[in-house]
Amino acid sequence: MYNPQIETFVKVADAGSFSKAAEQMYISPTAVIKQINLLENDLNLQLFIRTHRGLTLTRAGEALYKDAKYIISYSKEAVLRAQKAIQQTEGTVRIGVSPMTPAQFLLKIWEKIHVKYPQIKFQLVPFSNTPENAREILKNLGEHIDLVAGVFDEEFLRSRKCEALELCRPPICCGVSIYHRLADRKMLTLSDLSGENLMIIAEGWNWYVDKLRYDIQEHHSEINIVDFPFYNLDVFNQCENNNGILTVIPNWVNTHPLIKIIPVEWDYKIPFGILHSPRPAEHVQLLLKAIIDIRADENKP
């Protein structure tokens, strides 16, 4: 925003004296003089010619005066626009979306939410899904993004300083290139994975995925585990380009057009839900409550 001393400068120029400007501003003449002196020092310009008869603008002062009123007016309008933007987004739930954090979970329940709480509004906020960015967003949920959908475990929530409303526990599946020898299968078995490169995220990211890893290491050494550090599009590209098999969840079915997701005959599932701040705003709490109520109604006999 503009320097507030500019507004003092305009008032002094209009009043023709420090004392008259001070009366209008309800401050002392000394305070007004101090502001003008600071402005002249900052600009390295003399703005007024001071005489015992009053003040007159220098040529530099006259040039600044012409633009000063516009600067003040434009700045005030900018503040009003910003305040209006805030008012328009108040009560709007901002949902972070990326290839790994889809917002499809809303599709099945949006109509019911709208009927129950028509005042709730959504705004989708895309973000770049890098390890650093994802961690920063989750630690600061409620600032620029209110909710993110994704998988989690207790340690994940603790380290990211967020909480989760669990929606479901989807099975851990396998993603393969549409050109892979297993792509035509409707269901895979562990024997189908024999001799294949099974891509599993690095140990410690999620306890439920680690359970799968340990079982394969102990009982299925014929399956070659390939570690990767983080779920993003690069990993899906690597799977497709290297003809590997990627551990995924059904929620990522639309992440990569050349990757087909196939269930496996094993009993490994992972929590999936809505990640939110431990102290969500009132309108975010309302949405979470609406989802809980809808799910409860759906589960009634």
PDB file of C-alpha atoms in Angstrom:
ATOM      1  CA  MET A   1       0.000   0.000   0.000  1.00  0.00           C
ATOM      2  CA  TYR A   2       0.990   3.651  -0.323  1.00  0.00           C
ATOM      3  CA  ASN A   3       3.062   5.440   2.319  1.00  0.00           C
ATOM      4  CA  PRO A   4       0.546   7.020   4.783  1.00  0.00           C
ATOM      5  CA  GLN A   5       2.755  10.113   4.870  1.00  0.00           C
ATOM      6  CA  ILE A   6       1.520  10.799   1.331  1.00  0.00           C
ATOM      7  CA  GLU A   7      -1.968  11.442   2.708  1.00  0.00           C
ATOM      8  CA  THR A   8      -0.515  13.814   5.293  1.00  0.00           C
ATOM      9  CA  PHE A   9       1.312  15.605   2.486  1.00  0.00           C
ATOM     10  CA  VAL A  10      -1.968  16.143   0.574  1.00  0.00           C
ATOM     11  CA  LYS A  11      -3.753  17.448   3.670  1.00  0.00           C
ATOM     12  CA  VAL A  12      -0.931  19.914   4.368  1.00  0.00           C
ATOM     13  CA  ALA A  13      -0.889  21.089   0.748  1.00  0.00           C
ATOM     14  CA  ASP A  14      -4.666  21.625   0.775  1.00  0.00           C
ATOM     15  CA  ALA A  15      -4.634  23.381   4.153  1.00  0.00           C
ATOM     16  CA  GLY A  16      -1.617  25.558   3.413  1.00  0.00           C
ATOM     17  CA  SER A  17      -0.172  25.136   6.894  1.00  0.00           C
ATOM     18  CA  PHE A  18       0.958  22.481   9.346  1.00  0.00           C
ATOM     19  CA  SER A  19      -1.330  23.700  12.111  1.00  0.00           C
ATOM     20  CA  LYS A  20      -4.513  23.651  10.003  1.00  0.00           C
ATOM     21  CA  ALA A  21      -3.695  20.163   8.692  1.00  0.00           C
ATOM     22  CA  ALA A  22      -3.032  19.035  12.281  1.00  0.00           C
ATOM     23  CA  GLU A  23      -6.503  20.256  13.340  1.00  0.00           C
ATOM     24  CA  GLN A  24      -8.145  18.253  10.562  1.00  0.00           C
ATOM     25  CA  MET A  25      -6.153  15.141  11.454  1.00  0.00           C
ATOM     26  CA  TYR A  26      -6.629  15.529  15.246  1.00  0.00           C
ATOM     27  CA  ILE A  27      -2.895  15.330  15.889  1.00  0.00           C
ATOM     28  CA  SER A  28      -0.296  17.896  16.938  1.00  0.00           C
ATOM     29  CA  PRO A  29       1.444  20.215  14.453  1.00  0.00           C
ATOM     30  CA  THR A  30       4.737  18.692  15.615  1.00  0.00           C
ATOM     31  CA  ALA A  31       3.565  15.243  14.524  1.00  0.00           C
ATOM     32  CA  VAL A  32       2.545  16.602  11.119  1.00  0.00           C
ATOM     33  CA  ILE A  33       5.891  18.354  10.629  1.00  0.00           C
ATOM     34  CA  LYS A  34       7.711  15.139  11.607  1.00  0.00           C
ATOM     35  CA  GLN A  35       5.791  13.134   8.976  1.00  0.00           C
ATOM     36  CA  ILE A  36       6.536  15.669   6.237  1.00  0.00           C
ATOM     37  CA  ASN A  37      10.215  15.784   7.206  1.00  0.00           C
ATOM     38  CA  LEU A  38      10.400  11.969   7.053  1.00  0.00           C
ATOM     39  CA  LEU A  39       8.679  11.944   3.651  1.00  0.00           C
ATOM     40  CA  GLU A  40      11.063  14.550   2.248  1.00  0.00           C
ATOM     41  CA  ASN A  41      14.050  12.619   3.611  1.00  0.00           C
ATOM     42  CA  ASP A  42      12.782   9.328   2.163  1.00  0.00           C
ATOM     43  CA  LEU A  43      12.162  10.903  -1.255  1.00  0.00           C
ATOM     44  CA  ASN A  44      15.255  13.118  -1.071  1.00  0.00           C
ATOM     45  CA  LEU A  45      13.041  15.999  -2.231  1.00  0.00           C
ATOM     46  CA  GLN A  46      11.950  19.334  -0.804  1.00  0.00           C
ATOM     47  CA  LEU A  47       8.173  19.425  -1.122  1.00  0.00           C
ATOM     48  CA  PHE A  48       7.331  22.730   0.604  1.00  0.00           C
ATOM     49  CA  ILE A  49       8.798  26.209   0.789  1.00  0.00           C
ATOM     50  CA  ARG A  50       8.344  27.301   4.376  1.00  0.00           C
ATOM     51  CA  THR A  51       7.852  31.041   5.116  1.00  0.00           C
ATOM     52  CA  HIS A  52       6.324  33.017   7.988  1.00  0.00           C
ATOM     53  CA  ARG A  53       3.280  33.540   5.768  1.00  0.00           C
ATOM     54  CA  GLY A  54       2.699  29.791   5.306  1.00  0.00           C
ATOM     55  CA  LEU A  55       3.593  26.975   2.944  1.00  0.00           C
ATOM     56  CA  THR A  56       3.832  26.752  -0.808  1.00  0.00           C
ATOM     57  CA  LEU A  57       4.610  23.733  -2.912  1.00  0.00           C
ATOM     58  CA  THR A  58       7.938  23.422  -4.655  1.00  0.00           C
ATOM     59  CA  ARG A  59       7.965  22.215  -8.274  1.00  0.00           C
ATOM     60  CA  ALA A  60       8.671  18.714  -6.961  1.00  0.00           C
ATOM     61  CA  GLY A  61       5.782  19.107  -4.509  1.00  0.00           C
ATOM     62  CA  GLU A  62       3.440  20.230  -7.292  1.00  0.00           C
ATOM     63  CA  ALA A  63       4.413  17.196  -9.405  1.00  0.00           C
ATOM     64  CA  LEU A  64       3.849  14.801  -6.506  1.00  0.00           C
ATOM     65  CA  TYR A  65       0.547  16.456  -5.541  1.00  0.00           C
ATOM     66  CA  LYS A  66      -0.923  15.747  -8.998  1.00  0.00           C
ATOM     67  CA  ASP A  67      -0.477  11.996  -8.555  1.00  0.00           C
ATOM     68  CA  ALA A  68      -0.823  11.733  -4.782  1.00  0.00           C
ATOM     69  CA  LYS A  69      -4.631  11.933  -4.711  1.00  0.00           C
ATOM     70  CA  TYR A  70      -4.841   9.210  -7.351  1.00  0.00           C
ATOM     71  CA  ILE A  71      -2.430   7.038  -5.364  1.00  0.00           C
ATOM     72  CA  ILE A  72      -4.533   7.443  -2.236  1.00  0.00           C
ATOM     73  CA  SER A  73      -7.812   6.772  -4.042  1.00  0.00           C
ATOM     74  CA  TYR A  74      -6.450   3.717  -5.874  1.00  0.00           C
ATOM     75  CA  SER A  75      -4.977   2.277  -2.692  1.00  0.00           C
ATOM     76  CA  LYS A  76      -8.247   2.654  -0.795  1.00  0.00           C
ATOM     77  CA  GLU A  77     -10.131   0.994  -3.647  1.00  0.00           C
ATOM     78  CA  ALA A  78      -7.613  -1.869  -3.619  1.00  0.00           C
ATOM     79  CA  VAL A  79      -8.216  -2.392   0.101  1.00  0.00           C
ATOM     80  CA  LEU A  80     -11.975  -2.411  -0.455  1.00  0.00           C
ATOM     81  CA  ARG A  81     -11.590  -4.993  -3.228  1.00  0.00           C
ATOM     82  CA  ALA A  82      -9.477  -7.164  -0.947  1.00  0.00           C
ATOM     83  CA  GLN A  83     -12.021  -6.893   1.862  1.00  0.00           C
ATOM     84  CA  LYS A  84     -14.812  -7.766  -0.554  1.00  0.00           C
ATOM     85  CA  ALA A  85     -12.862 -10.808  -1.760  1.00  0.00           C
ATOM     86  CA  ILE A  86     -12.509 -11.999   1.834  1.00  0.00           C
ATOM     87  CA  GLN A  87     -16.224 -11.570   2.435  1.00  0.00           C
ATOM     88  CA  GLN A  88     -17.012 -13.551  -0.701  1.00  0.00           C
ATOM     89  CA  THR A  89     -14.822 -16.455   0.414  1.00  0.00           C
ATOM     90  CA  GLU A  90     -15.997 -16.491   4.022  1.00  0.00           C
ATOM     91  CA  GLY A  91     -17.781 -19.765   4.604  1.00  0.00           C
ATOM     92  CA  THR A  92     -16.173 -21.310   1.525  1.00  0.00           C
ATOM     93  CA  VAL A  93     -14.362 -24.590   2.146  1.00  0.00           C
ATOM     94  CA  ARG A  94     -11.077 -24.654   0.225  1.00  0.00           C
ATOM     95  CA  ILE A  95     -10.179 -28.164  -0.922  1.00  0.00           C
ATOM     96  CA  GLY A  96      -6.632 -28.870  -2.055  1.00  0.00           C
ATOM     97  CA  VAL A  97      -6.430 -31.020  -5.181  1.00  0.00           C
ATOM     98  CA  SER A  98      -3.581 -32.748  -6.993  1.00  0.00           C
ATOM     99  CA  PRO A  99      -3.280 -36.030  -8.920  1.00  0.00           C
ATOM    100  CA  MET A 100      -2.686 -37.822  -5.603  1.00  0.00           C
ATOM    101  CA  THR A 101      -5.354 -35.918  -3.675  1.00  0.00           C
ATOM    102  CA  PRO A 102      -8.489 -36.075  -5.843  1.00  0.00           C
ATOM    103  CA  ALA A 103     -11.777 -34.484  -4.826  1.00  0.00           C
ATOM    104  CA  GLN A 104     -13.967 -37.293  -6.152  1.00  0.00           C
ATOM    105  CA  PHE A 105     -14.997 -38.146  -2.604  1.00  0.00           C
ATOM    106  CA  LEU A 106     -17.378 -35.177  -2.851  1.00  0.00           C
ATOM    107  CA  LEU A 107     -19.188 -36.464  -5.928  1.00  0.00           C
ATOM    108  CA  LYS A 108     -21.139 -39.179  -4.130  1.00  0.00           C
ATOM    109  CA  ILE A 109     -22.271 -36.985  -1.252  1.00  0.00           C
ATOM    110  CA  TRP A 110     -22.335 -33.461  -2.692  1.00  0.00           C
ATOM    111  CA  GLU A 111     -26.068 -33.524  -3.518  1.00  0.00           C
ATOM    112  CA  LYS A 112     -26.932 -34.649   0.005  1.00  0.00           C
ATOM    113  CA  ILE A 113     -24.622 -32.028   1.536  1.00  0.00           C
ATOM    114  CA  HIS A 114     -26.222 -29.325  -0.589  1.00  0.00           C
ATOM    115  CA  VAL A 115     -29.713 -30.374   0.502  1.00  0.00           C
ATOM    116  CA  LYS A 116     -28.769 -30.533   4.172  1.00  0.00           C
ATOM    117  CA  TYR A 117     -26.528 -27.437   4.261  1.00  0.00           C
ATOM    118  CA  PRO A 118     -27.127 -25.282   1.157  1.00  0.00           C
ATOM    119  CA  GLN A 119     -24.952 -22.494   2.584  1.00  0.00           C
ATOM    120  CA  ILE A 120     -21.771 -24.579   2.264  1.00  0.00           C
ATOM    121  CA  LYS A 121     -19.644 -23.608  -0.724  1.00  0.00           C
ATOM    122  CA  PHE A 122     -16.514 -25.227  -2.143  1.00  0.00           C
ATOM    123  CA  GLN A 123     -13.426 -23.909  -3.836  1.00  0.00           C
ATOM    124  CA  LEU A 124     -10.917 -26.289  -5.423  1.00  0.00           C
ATOM    125  CA  VAL A 125      -7.336 -25.162  -4.904  1.00  0.00           C
ATOM    126  CA  PRO A 126      -4.765 -26.977  -7.107  1.00  0.00           C
ATOM    127  CA  PHE A 127      -1.284 -27.438  -5.714  1.00  0.00           C
ATOM    128  CA  SER A 128       1.996 -28.968  -6.843  1.00  0.00           C
ATOM    129  CA  ASN A 129       2.399 -32.374  -5.228  1.00  0.00           C
ATOM    130  CA  THR A 130       6.028 -32.344  -4.073  1.00  0.00           C
ATOM    131  CA  PRO A 131       7.174 -33.832  -0.737  1.00  0.00           C
ATOM    132  CA  GLU A 132       8.060 -30.404   0.668  1.00  0.00           C
ATOM    133  CA  ASN A 133       4.899 -28.721  -0.584  1.00  0.00           C
ATOM    134  CA  ALA A 134       2.596 -31.500   0.601  1.00  0.00           C
ATOM    135  CA  ARG A 135       4.151 -31.514   4.086  1.00  0.00           C
ATOM    136  CA  GLU A 136       3.914 -27.715   4.353  1.00  0.00           C
ATOM    137  CA  ILE A 137       0.259 -27.681   3.257  1.00  0.00           C
ATOM    138  CA  LEU A 138      -0.740 -30.375   5.748  1.00  0.00           C
ATOM    139  CA  LYS A 139       1.044 -28.643   8.620  1.00  0.00           C
ATOM    140  CA  ASN A 140      -0.801 -25.408   7.805  1.00  0.00           C
ATOM    141  CA  LEU A 141      -4.294 -26.618   6.943  1.00  0.00           C
ATOM    142  CA  GLY A 142      -6.752 -23.800   7.491  1.00  0.00           C
ATOM    143  CA  GLU A 143      -4.514 -21.040   6.162  1.00  0.00           C
ATOM    144  CA  HIS A 144      -4.794 -21.338   2.375  1.00  0.00           C
ATOM    145  CA  ILE A 145      -6.299 -24.827   2.094  1.00  0.00           C
ATOM    146  CA  ASP A 146      -8.860 -26.267   4.526  1.00  0.00           C
ATOM    147  CA  LEU A 147      -9.126 -29.916   3.474  1.00  0.00           C
ATOM    148  CA  VAL A 148      -7.116 -32.475   1.540  1.00  0.00           C
ATOM    149  CA  ALA A 149      -8.232 -36.010   0.742  1.00  0.00           C
ATOM    150  CA  GLY A 150      -5.663 -38.771   1.058  1.00  0.00           C
ATOM    151  CA  VAL A 151      -4.346 -41.889   2.756  1.00  0.00           C
ATOM    152  CA  PHE A 152      -2.870 -41.760   6.240  1.00  0.00           C
ATOM    153  CA  ASP A 153      -1.933 -43.577   9.410  1.00  0.00           C
ATOM    154  CA  GLU A 154      -1.519 -42.331  12.987  1.00  0.00           C
ATOM    155  CA  GLU A 155       2.157 -41.458  12.629  1.00  0.00           C
ATOM    156  CA  PHE A 156       1.432 -39.590   9.390  1.00  0.00           C
ATOM    157  CA  LEU A 157      -1.138 -37.418  11.174  1.00  0.00           C
ATOM    158  CA  ARG A 158       1.135 -36.829  14.148  1.00  0.00           C
ATOM    159  CA  SER A 159       4.143 -35.777  12.085  1.00  0.00           C
ATOM    160  CA  ARG A 160       2.035 -33.529   9.810  1.00  0.00           C
ATOM    161  CA  LYS A 161       0.183 -32.027  12.790  1.00  0.00           C
ATOM    162  CA  CYS A 162      -3.249 -32.618  11.295  1.00  0.00           C
ATOM    163  CA  GLU A 163      -6.297 -34.809  11.879  1.00  0.00           C
ATOM    164  CA  ALA A 164      -8.459 -36.931   9.600  1.00  0.00           C
ATOM    165  CA  LEU A 165     -12.050 -37.940   9.099  1.00  0.00           C
ATOM    166  CA  GLU A 166     -11.815 -41.487   7.792  1.00  0.00           C
ATOM    167  CA  LEU A 167     -14.149 -42.149   4.873  1.00  0.00           C
ATOM    168  CA  CYS A 168     -13.204 -45.694   3.939  1.00  0.00           C
ATOM    169  CA  ARG A 169     -10.429 -48.284   3.822  1.00  0.00           C
ATOM    170  CA  PRO A 170      -9.827 -49.058   0.160  1.00  0.00           C
ATOM    171  CA  PRO A 171      -7.812 -52.126  -0.791  1.00  0.00           C
ATOM    172  CA  ILE A 172      -4.217 -51.758  -1.858  1.00  0.00           C
ATOM    173  CA  CYS A 173      -4.232 -52.632  -5.552  1.00  0.00           C
ATOM    174  CA  CYS A 174      -1.704 -52.838  -8.352  1.00  0.00           C
ATOM    175  CA  GLY A 175      -1.330 -50.415 -11.215  1.00  0.00           C
ATOM    176  CA  VAL A 176       0.126 -51.655 -14.486  1.00  0.00           C
ATOM    177  CA  SER A 177       0.652 -50.243 -17.950  1.00  0.00           C
ATOM    178  CA  ILE A 178      -2.205 -50.978 -20.318  1.00  0.00           C
ATOM    179  CA  TYR A 179       0.453 -52.801 -22.373  1.00  0.00           C
ATOM    180  CA  HIS A 180       1.629 -54.981 -19.469  1.00  0.00           C
ATOM    181  CA  ARG A 181       1.167 -58.737 -19.763  1.00  0.00           C
ATOM    182  CA  LEU A 182      -1.222 -58.627 -16.762  1.00  0.00           C
ATOM    183  CA  ALA A 183      -3.321 -55.700 -17.990  1.00  0.00           C
ATOM    184  CA  ASP A 184      -6.196 -57.890 -19.178  1.00  0.00           C
ATOM    185  CA  ARG A 185      -6.660 -59.525 -15.751  1.00  0.00           C
ATOM    186  CA  LYS A 186      -9.643 -58.599 -13.596  1.00  0.00           C
ATOM    187  CA  MET A 187      -7.927 -59.839 -10.445  1.00  0.00           C
ATOM    188  CA  LEU A 188      -4.284 -60.549  -9.652  1.00  0.00           C
ATOM    189  CA  THR A 189      -2.778 -63.173  -7.383  1.00  0.00           C
ATOM    190  CA  LEU A 190       0.566 -63.205  -5.603  1.00  0.00           C
ATOM    191  CA  SER A 191       1.766 -65.827  -8.056  1.00  0.00           C
ATOM    192  CA  ASP A 192       1.032 -63.384 -10.894  1.00  0.00           C
ATOM    193  CA  LEU A 193       3.566 -61.029  -9.318  1.00  0.00           C
ATOM    194  CA  SER A 194       6.339 -63.612  -9.260  1.00  0.00           C
ATOM    195  CA  GLY A 195       9.428 -62.272 -11.025  1.00  0.00           C
ATOM    196  CA  GLU A 196       7.891 -58.814 -11.394  1.00  0.00           C
ATOM    197  CA  ASN A 197       9.179 -55.488 -10.069  1.00  0.00           C
ATOM    198  CA  LEU A 198       6.649 -54.400  -7.455  1.00  0.00           C
ATOM    199  CA  MET A 199       6.977 -50.696  -6.673  1.00  0.00           C
ATOM    200  CA  ILE A 200       6.306 -49.934  -2.991  1.00  0.00           C
ATOM    201  CA  ILE A 201       6.787 -46.575  -1.323  1.00  0.00           C
ATOM    202  CA  ALA A 202       9.772 -46.363   1.039  1.00  0.00           C
ATOM    203  CA  GLU A 203       9.449 -47.958   4.461  1.00  0.00           C
ATOM    204  CA  GLY A 204       8.035 -45.710   7.171  1.00  0.00           C
ATOM    205  CA  TRP A 205       5.625 -43.698   4.998  1.00  0.00           C
ATOM    206  CA  ASN A 206       2.566 -45.719   6.029  1.00  0.00           C
ATOM    207  CA  TRP A 207       2.216 -48.579   8.478  1.00  0.00           C
ATOM    208  CA  TYR A 208      -0.427 -50.364   6.354  1.00  0.00           C
ATOM    209  CA  VAL A 209       1.823 -50.361   3.307  1.00  0.00           C
ATOM    210  CA  ASP A 210       4.743 -51.531   5.463  1.00  0.00           C
ATOM    211  CA  LYS A 211       2.692 -54.574   6.521  1.00  0.00           C
ATOM    212  CA  LEU A 212       2.368 -55.565   2.874  1.00  0.00           C
ATOM    213  CA  ARG A 213       6.089 -55.017   2.341  1.00  0.00           C
ATOM    214  CA  TYR A 214       7.088 -57.208   5.311  1.00  0.00           C
ATOM    215  CA  ASP A 215       4.789 -60.031   4.212  1.00  0.00           C
ATOM    216  CA  ILE A 216       6.255 -60.058   0.702  1.00  0.00           C
ATOM    217  CA  GLN A 217       9.819 -59.905   2.019  1.00  0.00           C
ATOM    218  CA  GLU A 218       9.211 -62.819   4.386  1.00  0.00           C
ATOM    219  CA  HIS A 219       7.006 -65.097   2.301  1.00  0.00           C
ATOM    220  CA  HIS A 220       7.365 -64.082  -1.340  1.00  0.00           C
ATOM    221  CA  SER A 221      11.010 -63.468  -2.097  1.00  0.00           C
ATOM    222  CA  GLU A 222      10.298 -64.222  -5.755  1.00  0.00           C
ATOM    223  CA  ILE A 223       8.708 -60.763  -5.997  1.00  0.00           C
ATOM    224  CA  ASN A 224      11.265 -58.003  -6.483  1.00  0.00           C
ATOM    225  CA  ILE A 225      10.444 -54.942  -4.377  1.00  0.00           C
ATOM    226  CA  VAL A 226      11.473 -51.601  -5.871  1.00  0.00           C
ATOM    227  CA  ASP A 227      11.428 -48.628  -3.489  1.00  0.00           C
ATOM    228  CA  PHE A 228      10.354 -45.112  -4.421  1.00  0.00           C
ATOM    229  CA  PRO A 229      10.262 -42.031  -2.151  1.00  0.00           C
ATOM    230  CA  PHE A 230       6.969 -40.298  -2.905  1.00  0.00           C
ATOM    231  CA  TYR A 231       3.702 -40.699  -4.806  1.00  0.00           C
ATOM    232  CA  ASN A 232       3.467 -38.316  -7.760  1.00  0.00           C
ATOM    233  CA  LEU A 233       3.007 -38.436 -11.533  1.00  0.00           C
ATOM    234  CA  ASP A 234       6.683 -39.239 -12.024  1.00  0.00           C
ATOM    235  CA  VAL A 235       6.170 -42.550 -10.217  1.00  0.00           C
ATOM    236  CA  PHE A 236       3.222 -43.410 -12.462  1.00  0.00           C
ATOM    237  CA  ASN A 237       5.334 -42.520 -15.499  1.00  0.00           C
ATOM    238  CA  GLN A 238       8.148 -44.713 -14.191  1.00  0.00           C
ATOM    239  CA  CYS A 239       5.732 -47.603 -13.759  1.00  0.00           C
ATOM    240  CA  GLU A 240       4.444 -47.222 -17.298  1.00  0.00           C
ATOM    241  CA  ASN A 241       7.847 -46.687 -18.928  1.00  0.00           C
ATOM    242  CA  ASN A 242       9.621 -49.506 -17.063  1.00  0.00           C
ATOM    243  CA  ASN A 243       6.759 -51.982 -17.283  1.00  0.00           C
ATOM    244  CA  GLY A 244       6.642 -52.228 -13.500  1.00  0.00           C
ATOM    245  CA  ILE A 245       3.793 -52.838 -11.094  1.00  0.00           C
ATOM    246  CA  LEU A 246       2.843 -49.994  -8.757  1.00  0.00           C
ATOM    247  CA  THR A 247       1.014 -50.346  -5.446  1.00  0.00           C
ATOM    248  CA  VAL A 248      -1.957 -47.940  -5.603  1.00  0.00           C
ATOM    249  CA  ILE A 249      -5.511 -47.418  -4.354  1.00  0.00           C
ATOM    250  CA  PRO A 250      -8.689 -47.360  -6.486  1.00  0.00           C
ATOM    251  CA  ASN A 251      -9.134 -43.639  -5.750  1.00  0.00           C
ATOM    252  CA  TRP A 252      -6.256 -42.918  -8.162  1.00  0.00           C
ATOM    253  CA  VAL A 253      -7.976 -44.572 -11.112  1.00  0.00           C
ATOM    254  CA  ASN A 254      -7.890 -41.378 -13.196  1.00  0.00           C
ATOM    255  CA  THR A 255      -4.364 -40.291 -12.280  1.00  0.00           C
ATOM    256  CA  HIS A 256      -2.625 -41.669 -15.384  1.00  0.00           C
ATOM    257  CA  PRO A 257      -4.411 -42.609 -18.637  1.00  0.00           C
ATOM    258  CA  LEU A 258      -1.973 -45.450 -19.427  1.00  0.00           C
ATOM    259  CA  ILE A 259      -2.105 -47.082 -15.990  1.00  0.00           C
ATOM    260  CA  LYS A 260      -4.802 -49.641 -15.232  1.00  0.00           C
ATOM    261  CA  ILE A 261      -5.639 -50.410 -11.599  1.00  0.00           C
ATOM    262  CA  ILE A 262      -6.307 -54.068 -10.808  1.00  0.00           C
ATOM    263  CA  PRO A 263      -7.340 -55.554  -7.410  1.00  0.00           C
ATOM    264  CA  VAL A 264      -5.223 -58.284  -5.844  1.00  0.00           C
ATOM    265  CA  GLU A 265      -6.207 -61.379  -3.896  1.00  0.00           C
ATOM    266  CA  TRP A 266      -4.772 -60.204  -0.591  1.00  0.00           C
ATOM    267  CA  ASP A 267      -6.291 -58.557   2.450  1.00  0.00           C
ATOM    268  CA  TYR A 268      -4.402 -55.284   2.665  1.00  0.00           C
ATOM    269  CA  LYS A 269      -6.313 -52.052   3.070  1.00  0.00           C
ATOM    270  CA  ILE A 270      -5.344 -48.490   3.950  1.00  0.00           C
ATOM    271  CA  PRO A 271      -7.271 -45.638   5.635  1.00  0.00           C
ATOM    272  CA  PHE A 272      -8.471 -42.928   3.275  1.00  0.00           C
ATOM    273  CA  GLY A 273     -10.181 -39.765   4.383  1.00  0.00           C
ATOM    274  CA  ILE A 274     -10.316 -36.014   4.715  1.00  0.00           C
ATOM    275  CA  LEU A 275      -7.278 -34.417   6.317  1.00  0.00           C
ATOM    276  CA  HIS A 276      -8.014 -31.217   8.225  1.00  0.00           C
ATOM    277  CA  SER A 277      -6.642 -28.880  10.871  1.00  0.00           C
ATOM    278  CA  PRO A 278      -6.944 -29.967  14.526  1.00  0.00           C
ATOM    279  CA  ARG A 279      -8.871 -26.714  15.008  1.00  0.00           C
ATOM    280  CA  PRO A 280     -10.924 -26.274  11.831  1.00  0.00           C
ATOM    281  CA  ALA A 281     -12.926 -23.114  11.189  1.00  0.00           C
ATOM    282  CA  GLU A 282     -16.639 -23.152  11.951  1.00  0.00           C
ATOM    283  CA  HIS A 283     -17.721 -23.612   8.324  1.00  0.00           C
ATOM    284  CA  VAL A 284     -15.224 -26.470   7.902  1.00  0.00           C
ATOM    285  CA  GLN A 285     -16.582 -28.118  11.062  1.00  0.00           C
ATOM    286  CA  LEU A 286     -20.055 -27.814   9.552  1.00  0.00           C
ATOM    287  CA  LEU A 287     -18.965 -29.677   6.423  1.00  0.00           C
ATOM    288  CA  LEU A 288     -17.276 -32.426   8.435  1.00  0.00           C
ATOM    289  CA  LYS A 289     -20.417 -32.797  10.547  1.00  0.00           C
ATOM    290  CA  ALA A 290     -22.552 -32.962   7.405  1.00  0.00           C
ATOM    291  CA  ILE A 291     -20.389 -35.786   6.040  1.00  0.00           C
ATOM    292  CA  ILE A 292     -20.570 -37.674   9.335  1.00  0.00           C
ATOM    293  CA  ASP A 293     -24.364 -37.299   9.447  1.00  0.00           C
ATOM    294  CA  ILE A 294     -24.782 -38.422   5.836  1.00  0.00           C
ATOM    295  CA  ARG A 295     -22.617 -41.490   6.375  1.00  0.00           C
ATOM    296  CA  ALA A 296     -24.573 -42.346   9.535  1.00  0.00           C
ATOM    297  CA  ASP A 297     -27.859 -42.104   7.613  1.00  0.00           C
ATOM    298  CA  GLU A 298     -26.461 -44.343   4.863  1.00  0.00           C
ATOM    299  CA  ASN A 299     -25.441 -46.991   7.405  1.00  0.00           C
ATOM    300  CA  LYS A 300     -28.847 -47.152   9.072  1.00  0.00           C
ATOM    301  CA  PRO A 301     -30.612 -50.479   8.554  1.00  0.00           C
TER     302      PRO A 301
END
